[in-house]
Amino acid sequence: MSLPACFTRPEDAREPLPLLLVDAAGFEAWRSAQPASVQAWLKAHAFGPRAGAPLLVPGSDGQPAFALAGIDDVRDPLALAHLPSLLPPGDYRLASDAPARPAAALVQLGWGLGAYSFSRYVKPARAPARLVLEAAPDAEALALLEAATLVRDLVNTPTEHMGPAELEAEALRLARAYGGQCRSVVGDALTDQNFPAIHAVGRASHRAPRLVELNWGDDAHPRVAIVGKGVCFDTGGLDIKPADGMRNMKKDMGGAAHALGLAQLVMALKLPVRLQLLLAAVENAIGPNAFRPGEVIATRQGLSVEIDNTDAEGRLVLCDALTYAAEGKPALLLDFATLTGAARIALGPDLPALYANDERLATDYLAAGDAARDPLWRMPLWRPYLSYLKSNVADLANSSATRMAGSITAALYLERFVPEGLAWAHVDVYAWNDSSRPGKPAGGEAQGLRAAWGLLKGRYGR
């Protein structure tokens, strides 16, 4: 197994410095057992056991003897995430006699998330500190790290280099890497093969819209469908967004990025399922043939939809993909989408909104998020709000004139395309960090990914 650059093996390490982790529970006992010179050094630097800047402690020769770092919670996956950028560059090994000893899997995940930087266009100012992995790497932790890195890289990449064809290429790369099969329905073939809503949203762009499908696994295993919204850039269409609302719309394919990351986890860790990954990949552009407010468009399910607002396009591409996924009669249907600003107003940037039509599924999903410290917040499928999507000329409208319950009405719209009795969960995710925090650098972010993996592992893992 290849290691990310922030890790090294013992035989490749260069004079690694011991790294001692301390927390509030064990700090005083450890400090009082230290030589007077070390205690004086800690006092001079006002070092405490809380997460913050680490401290290099010198030996009798004046050279660093060990590094000392405080952490808040040994069960937090991000407990060590501040260290790769705050420790001086070099190699470090965790001291076995440290007062605080997080599980190896959490150490690897947190260190890797904290070491991440998006370096496609600019070289990082410095290399992260490297951690020596004394034992064999934890396969699941590294797979989670690689999946989160994939999501971040995809979301951070500008639309110039991450359009519908590039999303398709990512799915094809995964299929080749793990023995899957990948196909795409592109451009006008979408209308020929009955994906009219996807075509309507993407037809104005010079970059052809497409439905990307990856299949993997044994037909004898339970079928799991994962659907991602892949709007590679969202101008808002003819209902054009203001400049500040359009600034970061390269991230509107964040749902597809999450779907790809979860699919990679399923395949890399060989979960015994029959996987179907679907990406509705488009660019919501403005052009002579852009779809217009007031138009009525067809959908794969046969429902007609009046366009109230062209900026409510994500649910349009998803409804065709959800219908197609349901035709395969999966045991479970999951979708991910950067769907509404209303979810962010309700829950802020860190909490993805979870909708589910099945109580056990919702309970399991939330429990998996809590266990992974990757929380979601359940929102209601409050069906009386379907009245907000009433149309006088079509089966339903794609959005409402009212600003009330915007995230809920979007989820209710999607639910209309999920057959009764099919367990389905929808995650409305921000996929972004507005500012940098330890383990959460500004830019693209994987949110709810560990929770989704925990859900699938709990249901289908051996």
Coordinates of C-alpha atoms in Angstrom, one line a residue:
M1 CA 0.0 0.0 0.0
S2 CA 1.5 3.4 -1.0
L3 CA 1.7 6.0 1.7
P4 CA 0.7 9.7 1.4
A5 CA 3.6 12.0 1.5
C6 CA 2.8 13.0 5.1
F7 CA 3.7 9.5 6.3
T8 CA 6.9 7.5 6.2
R9 CA 8.0 4.0 7.2
P10 CA 10.6 3.5 10.0
E11 CA 13.3 2.4 7.5
D12 CA 12.9 5.6 5.5
A13 CA 12.7 8.0 8.4
R14 CA 15.4 10.6 8.9
E15 CA 16.3 11.0 12.6
P16 CA 12.7 11.1 13.8
L17 CA 12.0 13.2 16.8
P18 CA 9.8 11.6 19.6
L19 CA 6.4 13.2 19.7
L20 CA 4.6 13.1 23.1
L21 CA 0.9 13.7 23.2
V22 CA -0.7 15.0 26.3
D23 CA -4.3 15.7 27.3
A24 CA -6.0 17.3 30.3
A25 CA -6.5 14.0 32.0
G26 CA -2.9 12.9 32.1
F27 CA -0.9 16.2 31.9
E28 CA -0.3 17.1 35.5
A29 CA 0.9 13.6 36.5
W30 CA 3.2 13.5 33.5
R31 CA 4.5 17.1 34.2
S32 CA 5.3 16.4 37.8
A33 CA 7.4 13.4 36.9
Q34 CA 9.6 15.4 34.6
P35 CA 13.1 16.7 35.5
A36 CA 13.1 20.3 37.0
S37 CA 14.6 21.6 33.7
V38 CA 11.7 20.3 31.7
Q39 CA 9.2 21.6 34.2
A40 CA 10.9 25.0 34.0
W41 CA 10.8 25.0 30.2
L42 CA 7.1 24.2 30.2
K43 CA 6.4 27.0 32.7
A44 CA 8.4 29.5 30.7
H45 CA 6.4 28.7 27.6
A46 CA 3.1 28.6 29.5
F47 CA 2.5 25.2 27.9
G48 CA -0.8 23.5 28.7
P49 CA -2.5 20.3 27.6
R50 CA -5.0 21.9 25.2
A51 CA -4.7 21.6 21.4
G52 CA -2.5 24.4 20.1
A53 CA 1.0 25.1 19.2
P54 CA 3.4 22.2 20.0
L55 CA 6.5 22.7 21.9
L56 CA 10.0 21.5 21.2
V57 CA 11.7 20.5 24.5
P58 CA 15.6 20.7 24.5
G59 CA 17.9 18.1 25.9
S60 CA 21.1 18.8 27.9
D61 CA 22.9 19.6 24.6
G62 CA 20.4 22.3 23.7
Q63 CA 19.1 20.3 20.7
P64 CA 15.4 19.2 20.7
A65 CA 15.0 16.1 22.7
F66 CA 11.3 15.6 22.0
A67 CA 8.2 17.4 20.7
L68 CA 5.2 17.9 23.0
A69 CA 1.7 18.5 21.8
G70 CA -1.6 18.9 23.5
I71 CA -4.8 17.3 22.2
D72 CA -8.3 17.7 23.4
D73 CA -9.9 14.3 22.8
V74 CA -8.2 11.1 22.0
R75 CA -11.4 9.8 20.2
D76 CA -11.6 12.8 17.9
P77 CA -10.4 12.0 14.3
L78 CA -9.1 15.5 14.1
A79 CA -7.2 15.4 17.4
L80 CA -3.8 15.5 15.6
A81 CA -4.8 17.6 12.6
H82 CA -3.1 20.8 13.8
L83 CA 0.3 19.1 14.1
P84 CA 1.5 18.6 10.5
S85 CA 1.5 22.3 9.8
L86 CA 2.6 23.5 13.3
L87 CA 5.5 21.2 13.9
P88 CA 8.7 22.1 12.1
P89 CA 9.2 20.1 8.9
G90 CA 10.9 16.8 9.6
D91 CA 10.1 13.3 10.8
Y92 CA 8.3 12.4 14.1
R93 CA 7.4 9.2 15.8
L94 CA 4.7 8.9 18.5
A95 CA 6.3 8.2 21.8
S96 CA 4.9 4.9 23.2
D97 CA 5.0 6.2 26.8
A98 CA 2.9 9.4 26.1
P99 CA 0.1 10.2 28.4
A100 CA -2.4 10.4 25.6
R101 CA -2.6 7.6 23.0
P102 CA -5.2 7.8 20.3
A103 CA -6.0 4.8 18.2
A104 CA -3.7 4.2 15.3
A105 CA -6.5 4.6 12.8
L106 CA -7.5 8.0 14.2
V107 CA -3.9 9.1 14.3
Q108 CA -3.4 8.3 10.6
L109 CA -6.7 9.8 9.5
G110 CA -6.3 13.0 11.5
W111 CA -2.7 13.5 10.5
G112 CA -3.5 13.0 6.9
L113 CA -6.5 15.4 6.9
G114 CA -4.3 18.0 8.6
A115 CA -1.5 17.7 6.1
Y116 CA -3.8 18.2 3.1
S117 CA -3.2 21.1 0.7
F118 CA -4.5 21.7 -2.8
S119 CA -1.3 22.1 -4.8
R120 CA -2.4 21.8 -8.4
Y121 CA -1.7 25.5 -9.2
V122 CA 0.6 26.7 -6.4
K123 CA 3.3 25.0 -4.4
P124 CA 2.7 24.9 -0.7
A125 CA 4.7 27.3 1.4
R126 CA 6.2 24.4 3.3
A127 CA 6.0 20.6 3.5
P128 CA 4.0 19.1 6.3
A129 CA 5.7 17.3 9.2
R130 CA 6.0 13.6 8.5
L131 CA 4.7 10.9 10.8
V132 CA 6.5 7.6 11.1
L133 CA 4.1 4.7 11.0
E134 CA 5.8 2.1 13.2
A135 CA 3.2 -0.6 12.5
A136 CA 1.4 -1.5 9.2
P137 CA -0.9 1.3 8.0
D138 CA -4.6 0.9 8.9
A139 CA -6.2 0.1 5.5
E140 CA -9.6 1.6 6.4
A141 CA -8.1 4.8 7.8
L142 CA -6.0 5.3 4.7
A143 CA -8.9 4.5 2.4
L144 CA -11.0 7.2 4.2
L145 CA -8.2 9.6 3.9
E146 CA -7.8 9.0 0.2
A147 CA -11.5 9.3 -0.4
A148 CA -11.7 12.6 1.5
T149 CA -8.7 13.8 -0.5
L150 CA -10.4 12.9 -3.7
V151 CA -13.5 14.9 -2.7
R152 CA -11.4 17.9 -1.7
D153 CA -9.4 17.8 -4.9
L154 CA -12.4 17.5 -7.2
V155 CA -14.3 20.4 -5.5
N156 CA -11.2 22.6 -5.4
T157 CA -10.5 22.2 -9.1
P158 CA -11.9 25.1 -11.2
T159 CA -14.5 24.3 -13.8
E160 CA -12.1 24.9 -16.6
H161 CA -10.4 21.6 -15.6
M162 CA -13.4 19.9 -13.9
G163 CA -16.3 19.9 -16.3
P164 CA -18.8 17.1 -17.2
A165 CA -16.2 15.3 -19.2
E166 CA -13.6 15.4 -16.4
L167 CA -16.1 14.1 -13.9
E168 CA -16.7 11.2 -16.4
A169 CA -13.0 10.7 -16.6
E170 CA -12.8 10.3 -12.8
A171 CA -15.5 7.6 -12.8
L172 CA -13.7 5.8 -15.6
R173 CA -10.5 6.0 -13.7
L174 CA -12.1 4.4 -10.7
A175 CA -13.7 1.7 -12.9
R176 CA -10.4 0.8 -14.3
A177 CA -8.7 0.8 -11.0
Y178 CA -11.2 -1.5 -9.3
G179 CA -12.6 -3.6 -12.1
G180 CA -15.8 -1.9 -12.7
Q181 CA -17.7 -1.0 -15.8
C182 CA -18.3 2.6 -16.8
R183 CA -20.6 4.1 -19.5
S184 CA -22.0 7.5 -20.3
V185 CA -25.0 8.9 -22.1
V186 CA -23.8 12.2 -23.6
G187 CA -25.4 15.2 -25.3
D188 CA -28.5 14.7 -27.5
A189 CA -28.3 10.9 -26.7
L190 CA -29.8 12.0 -23.3
T191 CA -33.1 12.8 -25.0
D192 CA -32.9 9.6 -27.2
Q193 CA -32.4 7.5 -24.0
N194 CA -35.1 9.3 -21.9
F195 CA -33.1 11.6 -19.6
P196 CA -34.8 14.8 -20.7
A197 CA -34.4 16.8 -17.5
I198 CA -30.6 16.3 -17.5
H199 CA -30.5 17.4 -21.1
A200 CA -32.6 20.5 -20.5
V201 CA -30.4 21.8 -17.8
G202 CA -27.1 21.2 -19.6
R203 CA -28.0 21.9 -23.2
A204 CA -26.9 25.6 -23.2
S205 CA -23.3 24.8 -22.4
H206 CA -20.6 24.1 -25.0
R207 CA -19.7 21.2 -22.7
A208 CA -22.1 18.4 -23.4
P209 CA -24.2 17.2 -20.4
R210 CA -24.1 13.5 -19.5
L211 CA -25.2 10.8 -17.2
V212 CA -22.3 8.8 -16.0
E213 CA -22.8 5.2 -14.8
L214 CA -20.3 3.0 -13.0
N215 CA -21.3 -0.6 -12.0
W216 CA -19.1 -2.8 -9.8
G217 CA -19.5 -5.9 -7.7
D218 CA -21.2 -9.3 -7.6
D219 CA -24.8 -9.6 -8.8
A220 CA -25.5 -11.9 -5.9
H221 CA -24.8 -9.1 -3.4
P222 CA -27.3 -6.4 -2.3
R223 CA -27.6 -3.6 -4.8
V224 CA -26.7 -0.1 -3.6
A225 CA -27.2 2.9 -5.8
I226 CA -25.3 6.1 -5.1
V227 CA -26.3 9.3 -7.0
G228 CA -24.4 12.6 -7.2
K229 CA -25.3 16.0 -8.4
G230 CA -22.6 17.1 -10.8
V231 CA -23.4 20.6 -11.8
C232 CA -19.8 21.6 -12.6
F233 CA -20.7 25.3 -12.7
D234 CA -23.9 27.0 -11.8
T235 CA -24.5 30.5 -13.2
G236 CA -28.1 30.2 -12.1
G237 CA -29.1 30.0 -15.7
L238 CA -31.4 32.8 -17.0
D239 CA -32.3 33.4 -13.3
I240 CA -28.7 34.4 -13.0
K241 CA -27.0 34.5 -9.7
P242 CA -25.4 37.7 -8.3
A243 CA -21.7 37.9 -8.3
D244 CA -21.2 36.8 -4.7
G245 CA -23.6 33.9 -5.2
M246 CA -21.7 32.7 -8.3
R247 CA -18.2 33.1 -7.0
N248 CA -17.7 29.6 -5.6
M249 CA -20.1 27.7 -7.9
K250 CA -17.2 25.5 -9.1
K251 CA -18.2 23.5 -6.0
D252 CA -21.8 22.8 -7.2
M253 CA -20.5 19.4 -8.3
G254 CA -19.7 18.6 -4.7
G255 CA -22.5 16.0 -4.5
A256 CA -20.9 14.1 -7.4
A257 CA -17.5 14.4 -5.7
H258 CA -19.0 12.8 -2.5
A259 CA -20.6 10.1 -4.6
L260 CA -17.2 9.3 -6.2
G261 CA -15.5 9.3 -2.9
L262 CA -18.0 6.9 -1.4
A263 CA -17.9 4.6 -4.4
Q264 CA -14.1 4.6 -4.1
L265 CA -14.4 3.5 -0.5
V266 CA -16.8 0.7 -1.4
M267 CA -14.6 -0.7 -4.1
A268 CA -11.2 -0.2 -2.3
L269 CA -12.4 -1.9 0.8
K270 CA -14.3 -4.6 -1.1
L271 CA -17.7 -4.1 0.5
P272 CA -19.9 -7.0 -0.6
V273 CA -22.5 -5.0 -2.5
R274 CA -23.5 -4.6 -6.1
L275 CA -22.7 -0.9 -6.6
Q276 CA -24.3 1.5 -9.1
L277 CA -22.8 5.0 -9.2
L278 CA -24.7 7.6 -11.1
L279 CA -23.4 11.1 -11.8
A280 CA -25.7 13.7 -13.5
A281 CA -22.9 15.9 -14.9
V282 CA -23.8 19.3 -16.5
E283 CA -23.0 22.9 -16.6
N284 CA -25.9 25.3 -16.0
A285 CA -24.9 27.9 -18.5
I286 CA -26.6 30.8 -20.3
G287 CA -27.1 30.6 -24.0
P288 CA -29.6 30.9 -26.8
N289 CA -31.1 27.5 -26.0
A290 CA -31.0 27.8 -22.2
F291 CA -34.1 26.5 -20.5
R292 CA -36.4 29.3 -19.4
P293 CA -38.7 30.1 -16.5
G294 CA -42.2 29.1 -17.3
E295 CA -41.2 26.2 -19.6
V296 CA -42.6 22.8 -18.9
I297 CA -40.0 20.0 -19.2
A298 CA -40.4 16.2 -19.3
T299 CA -38.7 13.8 -16.8
R300 CA -37.7 10.2 -17.1
Q301 CA -40.5 9.2 -14.7
G302 CA -43.1 10.8 -16.9
L303 CA -44.0 13.7 -14.6
S304 CA -44.1 17.1 -16.2
V305 CA -42.3 20.0 -14.4
E306 CA -42.9 23.7 -14.7
I307 CA -39.7 25.7 -14.4
D308 CA -40.3 28.3 -11.7
N309 CA -36.6 29.1 -11.4
T310 CA -33.7 28.0 -13.5
D311 CA -31.4 28.2 -10.4
A312 CA -33.2 25.2 -8.9
E313 CA -31.5 23.0 -11.5
G314 CA -29.9 20.4 -9.2
R315 CA -33.1 18.7 -8.4
L316 CA -33.9 18.6 -12.2
V317 CA -30.8 16.6 -13.0
L318 CA -31.2 14.4 -9.9
C319 CA -34.8 13.5 -10.6
D320 CA -33.8 11.7 -13.9
A321 CA -30.9 10.0 -12.2
L322 CA -33.0 8.9 -9.2
T323 CA -35.7 7.5 -11.5
Y324 CA -33.1 5.5 -13.4
A325 CA -31.5 4.2 -10.2
A326 CA -34.8 3.1 -8.9
E327 CA -35.4 1.0 -12.0
G328 CA -32.7 -1.3 -10.9
K329 CA -34.6 -2.0 -7.6
P330 CA -31.7 -1.3 -5.3
A331 CA -31.9 -2.3 -1.6
L332 CA -30.7 1.2 -0.8
L333 CA -30.6 4.5 -2.6
L334 CA -28.4 7.4 -1.5
D335 CA -27.9 10.8 -3.1
F336 CA -25.6 13.7 -2.4
A337 CA -26.1 17.2 -3.6
T338 CA -25.0 20.8 -2.9
L339 CA -28.7 21.5 -3.3
T340 CA -29.9 24.5 -1.4
G341 CA -28.7 27.6 0.3
A342 CA -31.7 27.2 2.6
A343 CA -29.9 24.2 4.2
R344 CA -27.0 26.4 5.1
I345 CA -29.2 29.0 6.5
A346 CA -30.9 26.4 8.7
L347 CA -27.8 24.4 9.8
G348 CA -24.8 26.4 8.9
P349 CA -21.8 25.2 6.9
D350 CA -20.7 22.3 9.0
L351 CA -23.9 20.2 9.3
P352 CA -25.2 18.5 6.2
A353 CA -29.0 18.1 6.1
L354 CA -30.2 14.5 6.1
Y355 CA -33.5 13.5 4.7
A356 CA -34.7 9.9 4.7
N357 CA -38.0 8.2 3.9
D358 CA -37.2 5.2 6.2
E359 CA -36.9 5.5 10.0
R360 CA -34.4 2.7 10.4
L361 CA -32.2 4.2 7.7
A362 CA -32.3 7.6 9.3
T363 CA -31.5 6.2 12.7
D364 CA -28.6 4.2 11.3
Y365 CA -27.2 7.1 9.3
L366 CA -27.2 9.4 12.3
A367 CA -25.6 6.8 14.5
A368 CA -22.9 6.2 11.9
G369 CA -22.2 10.0 11.8
D370 CA -22.0 10.2 15.6
A371 CA -19.6 7.2 15.8
A372 CA -17.3 8.7 13.1
R373 CA -17.5 12.2 14.5
D374 CA -18.9 13.2 11.1
P375 CA -22.3 14.6 12.1
L376 CA -25.4 15.2 10.0
W377 CA -28.8 16.7 11.1
R378 CA -32.0 15.1 10.2
M379 CA -34.6 17.4 8.6
P380 CA -38.3 16.5 8.0
L381 CA -39.9 15.4 4.8
W382 CA -42.9 17.5 5.8
R383 CA -45.3 16.6 3.1
P384 CA -47.8 19.4 3.5
Y385 CA -45.1 21.6 2.1
L386 CA -45.6 19.9 -1.3
S387 CA -48.3 22.5 -1.8
Y388 CA -45.4 25.0 -2.4
L389 CA -44.5 23.1 -5.5
K390 CA -48.0 23.2 -7.0
S391 CA -48.2 24.1 -10.7
N392 CA -51.3 25.1 -12.7
V393 CA -49.9 23.7 -16.0
A394 CA -47.7 20.7 -15.0
D395 CA -47.6 17.9 -12.4
L396 CA -45.4 20.1 -10.2
A397 CA -43.0 23.0 -10.2
N398 CA -39.3 22.8 -9.6
S399 CA -39.4 25.5 -6.9
S400 CA -41.7 27.9 -5.2
A401 CA -42.4 31.6 -5.1
T402 CA -42.1 31.5 -1.3
R403 CA -38.8 31.5 0.5
M404 CA -40.2 29.2 3.2
A405 CA -38.8 25.7 3.8
G406 CA -36.5 25.8 0.8
S407 CA -34.4 22.8 1.7
I408 CA -37.5 20.8 2.7
T409 CA -39.3 21.5 -0.5
A410 CA -36.2 20.5 -2.6
A411 CA -36.1 17.2 -0.7
L412 CA -39.8 16.7 -1.2
Y413 CA -39.3 17.3 -5.0
L414 CA -36.7 14.6 -5.1
E415 CA -38.9 12.2 -3.1
R416 CA -41.6 12.4 -5.8
F417 CA -39.1 10.4 -8.0
V418 CA -38.4 7.7 -5.5
P419 CA -40.8 4.7 -5.5
E420 CA -42.7 4.0 -2.3
G421 CA -41.0 1.2 -0.3
L422 CA -37.5 2.0 -1.6
A423 CA -35.2 3.0 1.3
W424 CA -33.7 6.4 0.3
A425 CA -31.6 9.1 1.9
H426 CA -30.7 12.5 0.6
V427 CA -27.9 14.6 1.9
D428 CA -27.8 18.3 1.2
V429 CA -24.2 19.1 1.7
Y430 CA -22.2 22.4 1.6
A431 CA -18.9 20.6 0.5
W432 CA -16.9 23.6 1.5
N433 CA -14.9 25.3 4.3
D434 CA -15.2 29.1 4.3
S435 CA -12.1 29.4 6.5
S436 CA -9.2 27.2 7.6
R437 CA -9.3 25.2 10.8
P438 CA -7.2 22.2 11.9
G439 CA -8.0 19.3 9.5
K440 CA -10.5 21.5 7.6
P441 CA -8.6 23.7 5.2
A442 CA -10.4 26.5 3.4
G443 CA -12.0 25.2 0.2
G444 CA -13.5 21.9 -0.8
E445 CA -14.5 19.5 2.0
A446 CA -15.9 16.0 2.4
Q447 CA -18.8 16.2 4.8
G448 CA -20.8 13.2 5.9
L449 CA -18.5 10.9 3.9
R450 CA -17.3 8.9 6.9
A451 CA -20.9 8.7 8.1
A452 CA -22.1 7.3 4.8
W453 CA -19.3 4.7 4.8
G454 CA -20.1 3.8 8.4
L455 CA -23.8 3.3 7.4
L456 CA -22.8 1.0 4.5
K457 CA -20.2 -0.9 6.5
G458 CA -22.7 -1.5 9.3
R459 CA -25.4 -2.8 6.9
Y460 CA -23.3 -4.8 4.5
G461 CA -19.9 -5.4 6.0
R462 CA -18.9 -9.0 6.7

